[in-house]
PDB file of C-alpha atoms in Angstrom:
ATOM      1  CA  UNK L   1      19.595   3.532  -2.545  1.00  0.00           C
ATOM      2  CA  UNK L   2      16.097   4.019  -4.082  1.00  0.00           C
ATOM      3  CA  UNK L   3      14.010   6.833  -2.298  1.00  0.00           C
ATOM      4  CA  UNK L   4      10.709   8.357  -2.815  1.00  0.00           C
ATOM      5  CA  UNK L   5      10.341  11.738  -1.120  1.00  0.00           C
ATOM      6  CA  UNK L   6       7.133  13.445  -0.983  1.00  0.00           C
ATOM      7  CA  UNK L   7       6.216  17.045  -0.378  1.00  0.00           C
ATOM      8  CA  UNK L   8       4.966  18.325   2.947  1.00  0.00           C
ATOM      9  CA  UNK L   9       1.599  18.387   4.819  1.00  0.00           C
ATOM     10  CA  UNK L  10      -1.205  20.719   3.678  1.00  0.00           C
ATOM     11  CA  UNK L  11      -4.297  21.994   5.101  1.00  0.00           C
ATOM     12  CA  UNK L  12      -7.065  22.855   2.779  1.00  0.00           C
ATOM     13  CA  UNK L  13     -10.708  23.975   2.492  1.00  0.00           C
ATOM     14  CA  UNK L  14     -13.621  21.953   1.209  1.00  0.00           C
ATOM     15  CA  UNK L  15     -13.993  22.330  -2.384  1.00  0.00           C
ATOM     16  CA  UNK L  16     -10.299  23.048  -3.006  1.00  0.00           C
ATOM     17  CA  UNK L  17      -7.593  21.195  -4.816  1.00  0.00           C
ATOM     18  CA  UNK L  18      -4.351  19.913  -3.677  1.00  0.00           C
ATOM     19  CA  UNK L  19      -1.367  18.723  -5.634  1.00  0.00           C
ATOM     20  CA  UNK L  20       1.200  16.162  -3.954  1.00  0.00           C
ATOM     21  CA  UNK L  21       4.598  15.541  -5.357  1.00  0.00           C
ATOM     22  CA  UNK L  22       6.768  12.460  -5.014  1.00  0.00           C
ATOM     23  CA  UNK L  23      10.319  12.771  -6.205  1.00  0.00           C
ATOM     24  CA  UNK L  24      12.258   9.536  -6.935  1.00  0.00           C
ATOM     25  CA  UNK L  25      15.920   8.661  -6.802  1.00  0.00           C
ATOM     26  CA  UNK L  26      18.457   5.704  -6.724  1.00  0.00           C
ATOM     27  CA  UNK L  27      16.921   4.038  -9.933  1.00  0.00           C
ATOM     28  CA  UNK L  28      15.796   4.505 -13.407  1.00  0.00           C
ATOM     29  CA  UNK L  29      12.650   6.550 -13.191  1.00  0.00           C
ATOM     30  CA  UNK L  30      11.059   5.124 -16.154  1.00  0.00           C
ATOM     31  CA  UNK L  31      11.535   1.462 -15.226  1.00  0.00           C
ATOM     32  CA  UNK L  32       8.699   0.940 -12.771  1.00  0.00           C
ATOM     33  CA  UNK L  33       5.160   1.896 -12.361  1.00  0.00           C
ATOM     34  CA  UNK L  34       4.295   4.259  -9.544  1.00  0.00           C
ATOM     35  CA  UNK L  35       1.234   4.130  -7.335  1.00  0.00           C
ATOM     36  CA  UNK L  36      -0.681   6.629  -5.028  1.00  0.00           C
ATOM     37  CA  UNK L  37      -2.244   5.050  -2.093  1.00  0.00           C
ATOM     38  CA  UNK L  38      -4.022   6.812   0.886  1.00  0.00           C
ATOM     39  CA  UNK L  39      -4.985   6.089   4.393  1.00  0.00           C
ATOM     40  CA  UNK L  40      -7.655   7.961   6.417  1.00  0.00           C
ATOM     41  CA  UNK L  41      -7.121   8.354  10.210  1.00  0.00           C
ATOM     42  CA  UNK L  42      -7.217   5.089  11.942  1.00  0.00           C
ATOM     43  CA  UNK L  43      -8.234   3.364   8.682  1.00  0.00           C
ATOM     44  CA  UNK L  44      -6.906   0.758   6.008  1.00  0.00           C
ATOM     45  CA  UNK L  45      -5.254   1.414   2.720  1.00  0.00           C
ATOM     46  CA  UNK L  46      -6.980   2.551  -0.377  1.00  0.00           C
ATOM     47  CA  UNK L  47      -5.401   2.421  -3.705  1.00  0.00           C
ATOM     48  CA  UNK L  48      -5.961   5.491  -5.796  1.00  0.00           C
ATOM     49  CA  UNK L  49      -4.267   4.958  -8.998  1.00  0.00           C
ATOM     50  CA  UNK L  50      -0.953   4.334 -11.035  1.00  0.00           C
ATOM     51  CA  UNK L  51       1.184   6.076 -13.583  1.00  0.00           C
ATOM     52  CA  UNK L  52       3.502   4.670 -16.076  1.00  0.00           C
ATOM     53  CA  UNK L  53       6.622   6.782 -16.092  1.00  0.00           C
ATOM     54  CA  UNK L  54       7.602   5.336 -19.555  1.00  0.00           C
ATOM     55  CA  UNK L  55       4.530   6.325 -21.374  1.00  0.00           C
ATOM     56  CA  UNK L  56       2.742   8.766 -18.999  1.00  0.00           C
ATOM     57  CA  UNK L  57      -0.160   6.567 -19.251  1.00  0.00           C
ATOM     58  CA  UNK L  58      -2.468   6.399 -16.000  1.00  0.00           C
ATOM     59  CA  UNK L  59      -5.118   4.539 -14.324  1.00  0.00           C
ATOM     60  CA  UNK L  60      -7.203   5.382 -11.279  1.00  0.00           C
ATOM     61  CA  UNK L  61      -9.784   3.742  -9.138  1.00  0.00           C
ATOM     62  CA  UNK L  62     -13.333   4.149 -10.486  1.00  0.00           C
ATOM     63  CA  UNK L  63     -14.622   5.916  -7.400  1.00  0.00           C
ATOM     64  CA  UNK L  64     -12.007   8.820  -7.586  1.00  0.00           C
ATOM     65  CA  UNK L  65     -11.559   9.026 -11.396  1.00  0.00           C
ATOM     66  CA  UNK L  66     -13.438  12.109 -11.916  1.00  0.00           C
ATOM     67  CA  UNK L  67     -11.368  14.014  -9.161  1.00  0.00           C
ATOM     68  CA  UNK L  68      -8.015  12.535  -9.619  1.00  0.00           C
ATOM     69  CA  UNK L  69      -5.148  13.794 -12.079  1.00  0.00           C
ATOM     70  CA  UNK L  70      -1.927  11.762 -12.212  1.00  0.00           C
ATOM     71  CA  UNK L  71       0.995  13.496 -13.908  1.00  0.00           C
ATOM     72  CA  UNK L  72       4.765  13.411 -13.996  1.00  0.00           C
ATOM     73  CA  UNK L  73       7.913  15.484 -14.918  1.00  0.00           C
ATOM     74  CA  UNK L  74      10.365  13.112 -16.333  1.00  0.00           C
ATOM     75  CA  UNK L  75      13.249  15.792 -16.031  1.00  0.00           C
ATOM     76  CA  UNK L  76      13.120  15.700 -12.400  1.00  0.00           C
ATOM     77  CA  UNK L  77      11.950  12.162 -11.838  1.00  0.00           C
ATOM     78  CA  UNK L  78       8.813  13.401  -9.974  1.00  0.00           C
ATOM     79  CA  UNK L  79       5.117  12.407 -10.133  1.00  0.00           C
ATOM     80  CA  UNK L  80       2.193  14.499  -8.815  1.00  0.00           C
ATOM     81  CA  UNK L  81      -1.250  13.574  -7.718  1.00  0.00           C
ATOM     82  CA  UNK L  82      -3.894  16.087  -7.827  1.00  0.00           C
ATOM     83  CA  UNK L  83      -7.018  15.742  -5.987  1.00  0.00           C
ATOM     84  CA  UNK L  84      -9.968  18.211  -6.607  1.00  0.00           C
ATOM     85  CA  UNK L  85     -13.244  18.898  -5.021  1.00  0.00           C
ATOM     86  CA  UNK L  86     -11.981  18.066  -1.545  1.00  0.00           C
ATOM     87  CA  UNK L  87     -14.086  16.891   0.986  1.00  0.00           C
ATOM     88  CA  UNK L  88     -13.697  16.248   4.742  1.00  0.00           C
ATOM     89  CA  UNK L  89     -13.437  12.452   3.916  1.00  0.00           C
ATOM     90  CA  UNK L  90     -10.305  13.297   1.763  1.00  0.00           C
ATOM     91  CA  UNK L  91      -8.417  13.866   4.873  1.00  0.00           C
ATOM     92  CA  UNK L  92      -5.817  11.206   5.072  1.00  0.00           C
ATOM     93  CA  UNK L  93      -2.039  10.514   4.476  1.00  0.00           C
ATOM     94  CA  UNK L  94      -1.259  10.109   0.935  1.00  0.00           C
ATOM     95  CA  UNK L  95       1.737   7.804  -0.125  1.00  0.00           C
ATOM     96  CA  UNK L  96       3.431   7.149  -3.294  1.00  0.00           C
ATOM     97  CA  UNK L  97       4.871   3.604  -3.883  1.00  0.00           C
ATOM     98  CA  UNK L  98       6.917   1.880  -6.601  1.00  0.00           C
ATOM     99  CA  UNK L  99       6.027  -1.460  -8.219  1.00  0.00           C
ATOM    100  CA  UNK L 100       8.813  -3.851  -7.367  1.00  0.00           C
ATOM    101  CA  UNK L 101      11.218  -4.613 -10.300  1.00  0.00           C
ATOM    102  CA  UNK L 102      11.123  -8.254  -9.140  1.00  0.00           C
ATOM    103  CA  UNK L 103       8.844  -9.941 -11.523  1.00  0.00           C
ATOM    104  CA  UNK L 104       7.403 -12.405  -8.854  1.00  0.00           C
ATOM    105  CA  UNK L 105       6.657  -9.733  -6.491  1.00  0.00           C
ATOM    106  CA  UNK L 106       3.237  -8.330  -7.360  1.00  0.00           C
ATOM    107  CA  UNK L 107       3.240  -5.299  -4.947  1.00  0.00           C
ATOM    108  CA  UNK L 108       5.312  -2.275  -3.837  1.00  0.00           C
ATOM    109  CA  UNK L 109       8.797  -2.384  -2.575  1.00  0.00           C
ATOM    110  CA  UNK L 110       9.599   1.214  -1.795  1.00  0.00           C
ATOM    111  CA  UNK L 111       7.042   3.629  -0.301  1.00  0.00           C
ATOM    112  CA  UNK L 112       7.343   7.624   0.345  1.00  0.00           C
ATOM    113  CA  UNK L 113       7.074   8.892   3.694  1.00  0.00           C
ATOM    114  CA  UNK L 114       3.544  10.109   3.333  1.00  0.00           C
ATOM    115  CA  UNK L 115       1.944  13.519   2.938  1.00  0.00           C
ATOM    116  CA  UNK L 116      -0.770  14.567   5.469  1.00  0.00           C
ATOM    117  CA  UNK L 117      -3.726  16.136   3.841  1.00  0.00           C
ATOM    118  CA  UNK L 118      -6.197  17.815   6.108  1.00  0.00           C
ATOM    119  CA  UNK L 119      -9.620  18.965   4.686  1.00  0.00           C
ATOM    120  CA  UNK L 120     -11.216  21.637   7.067  1.00  0.00           C
ATOM    121  CA  UNK L 121     -13.230  24.628   7.058  1.00  0.00           C
TER     122      UNK L 121
ATOM    123  CA  UNK I   1     -13.569  -5.731  -7.961  1.00  0.00           C
ATOM    124  CA  UNK I   2     -11.919  -8.313  -5.716  1.00  0.00           C
ATOM    125  CA  UNK I   3     -12.637  -7.689  -2.158  1.00  0.00           C
ATOM    126  CA  UNK I   4     -10.523  -8.678   0.537  1.00  0.00           C
ATOM    127  CA  UNK I   5     -11.636  -9.335   4.074  1.00  0.00           C
ATOM    128  CA  UNK I   6      -9.248  -9.429   6.852  1.00  0.00           C
ATOM    129  CA  UNK I   7      -9.959 -10.984  10.414  1.00  0.00           C
ATOM    130  CA  UNK I   8      -9.789 -10.493  13.139  1.00  0.00           C
ATOM    131  CA  UNK I   9      -9.725  -6.572  13.209  1.00  0.00           C
ATOM    132  CA  UNK I  10      -7.618  -6.800  16.319  1.00  0.00           C
ATOM    133  CA  UNK I  11      -5.468  -9.432  17.846  1.00  0.00           C
ATOM    134  CA  UNK I  12      -4.329  -9.211  21.365  1.00  0.00           C
ATOM    135  CA  UNK I  13      -1.217 -11.311  22.193  1.00  0.00           C
ATOM    136  CA  UNK I  14       1.799 -11.559  24.467  1.00  0.00           C
ATOM    137  CA  UNK I  15       5.448 -11.799  23.239  1.00  0.00           C
ATOM    138  CA  UNK I  16       6.153 -15.541  22.393  1.00  0.00           C
ATOM    139  CA  UNK I  17       2.500 -16.277  21.208  1.00  0.00           C
ATOM    140  CA  UNK I  18       1.516 -17.253  17.816  1.00  0.00           C
ATOM    141  CA  UNK I  19      -0.585 -15.045  15.668  1.00  0.00           C
ATOM    142  CA  UNK I  20      -2.840 -16.230  12.852  1.00  0.00           C
ATOM    143  CA  UNK I  21      -4.105 -13.611  10.486  1.00  0.00           C
ATOM    144  CA  UNK I  22      -6.691 -14.291   7.927  1.00  0.00           C
ATOM    145  CA  UNK I  23      -7.553 -12.610   4.461  1.00  0.00           C
ATOM    146  CA  UNK I  24     -10.407 -13.870   2.651  1.00  0.00           C
ATOM    147  CA  UNK I  25     -11.119 -13.007  -1.001  1.00  0.00           C
ATOM    148  CA  UNK I  26     -14.447 -12.654  -2.610  1.00  0.00           C
ATOM    149  CA  UNK I  27     -13.381 -14.583  -5.646  1.00  0.00           C
ATOM    150  CA  UNK I  28     -10.510 -17.063  -6.253  1.00  0.00           C
ATOM    151  CA  UNK I  29      -7.573 -15.629  -7.969  1.00  0.00           C
ATOM    152  CA  UNK I  30      -3.758 -16.411  -8.774  1.00  0.00           C
ATOM    153  CA  UNK I  31      -2.148 -16.607  -5.269  1.00  0.00           C
ATOM    154  CA  UNK I  32       1.016 -15.152  -6.736  1.00  0.00           C
ATOM    155  CA  UNK I  33      -0.829 -11.852  -6.809  1.00  0.00           C
ATOM    156  CA  UNK I  34      -1.347 -11.797  -3.080  1.00  0.00           C
ATOM    157  CA  UNK I  35       1.140  -9.740  -1.062  1.00  0.00           C
ATOM    158  CA  UNK I  36       1.282  -8.860   2.875  1.00  0.00           C
ATOM    159  CA  UNK I  37       2.629  -5.842   4.438  1.00  0.00           C
ATOM    160  CA  UNK I  38       3.336  -4.711   7.844  1.00  0.00           C
ATOM    161  CA  UNK I  39       2.966  -1.091   9.000  1.00  0.00           C
ATOM    162  CA  UNK I  40       4.235   0.349  12.260  1.00  0.00           C
ATOM    163  CA  UNK I  41       2.710   3.208  13.962  1.00  0.00           C
ATOM    164  CA  UNK I  42       3.675   6.440  12.091  1.00  0.00           C
ATOM    165  CA  UNK I  43       5.279   4.500   9.216  1.00  0.00           C
ATOM    166  CA  UNK I  44       4.655   3.708   5.616  1.00  0.00           C
ATOM    167  CA  UNK I  45       3.761   0.036   5.116  1.00  0.00           C
ATOM    168  CA  UNK I  46       6.767  -2.224   4.196  1.00  0.00           C
ATOM    169  CA  UNK I  47       6.792  -5.448   2.344  1.00  0.00           C
ATOM    170  CA  UNK I  48       6.640  -8.614   4.217  1.00  0.00           C
ATOM    171  CA  UNK I  49       5.360 -11.588   2.188  1.00  0.00           C
ATOM    172  CA  UNK I  50       4.843 -11.768  -1.718  1.00  0.00           C
ATOM    173  CA  UNK I  51       3.111 -14.420  -3.899  1.00  0.00           C
ATOM    174  CA  UNK I  52       1.236 -15.545  -0.729  1.00  0.00           C
ATOM    175  CA  UNK I  53       4.238 -17.483   0.953  1.00  0.00           C
ATOM    176  CA  UNK I  54       7.641 -16.029   0.114  1.00  0.00           C
ATOM    177  CA  UNK I  55       9.173 -13.716   2.561  1.00  0.00           C
ATOM    178  CA  UNK I  56      10.708 -10.516   1.306  1.00  0.00           C
ATOM    179  CA  UNK I  57      14.487  -9.843   1.861  1.00  0.00           C
ATOM    180  CA  UNK I  58      15.328  -9.582   5.528  1.00  0.00           C
ATOM    181  CA  UNK I  59      12.097 -10.836   6.827  1.00  0.00           C
ATOM    182  CA  UNK I  60      12.509 -13.210   9.709  1.00  0.00           C
ATOM    183  CA  UNK I  61      11.478 -16.761   9.177  1.00  0.00           C
ATOM    184  CA  UNK I  62       9.075 -16.610  12.147  1.00  0.00           C
ATOM    185  CA  UNK I  63       6.798 -15.048   9.428  1.00  0.00           C
ATOM    186  CA  UNK I  64       4.973 -17.463   7.093  1.00  0.00           C
ATOM    187  CA  UNK I  65       2.302 -17.301   4.594  1.00  0.00           C
ATOM    188  CA  UNK I  66      -0.176 -19.824   3.063  1.00  0.00           C
ATOM    189  CA  UNK I  67      -3.049 -20.081   0.619  1.00  0.00           C
ATOM    190  CA  UNK I  68      -5.977 -22.314   0.112  1.00  0.00           C
ATOM    191  CA  UNK I  69      -8.629 -21.152  -2.378  1.00  0.00           C
ATOM    192  CA  UNK I  70      -9.765 -17.891  -1.566  1.00  0.00           C
ATOM    193  CA  UNK I  71      -8.216 -17.911   1.885  1.00  0.00           C
ATOM    194  CA  UNK I  72      -4.868 -16.550   2.703  1.00  0.00           C
ATOM    195  CA  UNK I  73      -2.967 -16.926   6.058  1.00  0.00           C
ATOM    196  CA  UNK I  74      -0.291 -14.924   7.573  1.00  0.00           C
ATOM    197  CA  UNK I  75       1.327 -16.783  10.622  1.00  0.00           C
ATOM    198  CA  UNK I  76       3.828 -15.078  13.041  1.00  0.00           C
ATOM    199  CA  UNK I  77       5.357 -17.860  15.241  1.00  0.00           C
ATOM    200  CA  UNK I  78       6.644 -16.613  18.548  1.00  0.00           C
ATOM    201  CA  UNK I  79       5.585 -12.973  18.299  1.00  0.00           C
ATOM    202  CA  UNK I  80       8.209 -10.357  19.352  1.00  0.00           C
ATOM    203  CA  UNK I  81       7.895  -6.926  20.428  1.00  0.00           C
ATOM    204  CA  UNK I  82       8.716  -5.339  17.104  1.00  0.00           C
ATOM    205  CA  UNK I  83       6.074  -7.399  15.363  1.00  0.00           C
ATOM    206  CA  UNK I  84       3.259  -5.274  16.862  1.00  0.00           C
ATOM    207  CA  UNK I  85       1.485  -3.128  14.313  1.00  0.00           C
ATOM    208  CA  UNK I  86      -1.109  -3.579  11.673  1.00  0.00           C
ATOM    209  CA  UNK I  87      -0.797  -5.940   8.818  1.00  0.00           C
ATOM    210  CA  UNK I  88      -2.616  -5.555   5.237  1.00  0.00           C
ATOM    211  CA  UNK I  89      -3.070  -7.937   2.348  1.00  0.00           C
ATOM    212  CA  UNK I  90      -3.264  -6.756  -1.110  1.00  0.00           C
ATOM    213  CA  UNK I  91      -4.164  -8.446  -4.301  1.00  0.00           C
ATOM    214  CA  UNK I  92      -2.631  -7.101  -7.705  1.00  0.00           C
ATOM    215  CA  UNK I  93      -4.204  -8.941 -10.330  1.00  0.00           C
ATOM    216  CA  UNK I  94      -7.453  -7.779 -11.118  1.00  0.00           C
ATOM    217  CA  UNK I  95      -6.946  -3.993 -10.542  1.00  0.00           C
ATOM    218  CA  UNK I  96      -5.632  -3.662  -7.018  1.00  0.00           C
ATOM    219  CA  UNK I  97      -7.274  -3.670  -3.735  1.00  0.00           C
ATOM    220  CA  UNK I  98      -6.179  -4.064   0.028  1.00  0.00           C
ATOM    221  CA  UNK I  99      -7.789  -5.737   2.859  1.00  0.00           C
ATOM    222  CA  UNK I 100      -9.011  -3.710   6.004  1.00  0.00           C
ATOM    223  CA  UNK I 101      -5.985  -4.628   7.904  1.00  0.00           C
ATOM    224  CA  UNK I 102      -5.479  -6.615  11.243  1.00  0.00           C
ATOM    225  CA  UNK I 103      -3.925  -4.819  14.220  1.00  0.00           C
ATOM    226  CA  UNK I 104      -1.707  -6.987  16.231  1.00  0.00           C
ATOM    227  CA  UNK I 105      -1.235  -5.634  19.813  1.00  0.00           C
ATOM    228  CA  UNK I 106      -0.187  -6.441  23.213  1.00  0.00           C
TER     229      UNK I 106
END
């Protein structure tokens, strides 16, 4: 079955960078866009950006664009989110999610388990 | 950017009651771009309804969605204990945005 498995929780100091991985399996890696979404404690969902595994093209939300890097390693069907200049308000659970392959579904059909990132001095 | 405003923030119900959740958009868009997710505590969200009114595979028929202009509604007929959680709407047509969520609690 389709699975997205993310790397483990991390604690970082303000100003540092963090890199989260999301390894996919159970489908053809290059077939679907993959996204990153974060959720601060007790808050809603914030879409961060997508990567097109077929081309490596990326797009991220304007407010994070200067701090976000989206990359991938096709050989191991894995995408990465790197967030730099960490601040306390970056403390959140970070999810990767897959675009549904069903054309009618404009949304995500499979999500990773989430990675908790805590930014604290 | 399309802003999605969900209301109420919290809905307190008893099992068997009807839940009506609202998602209002800041501008009109194709209703096929509107998706609802359910999130249970400690879990990632899961796909519930897409194209505003079509239930995802395995979703019980007590869940239904509708659209009228910039207003989208998720209805749960006869709420069951496993339905408690947070519900988010999402539009994926003009970039991608989520609503702030509605918590359905006992």
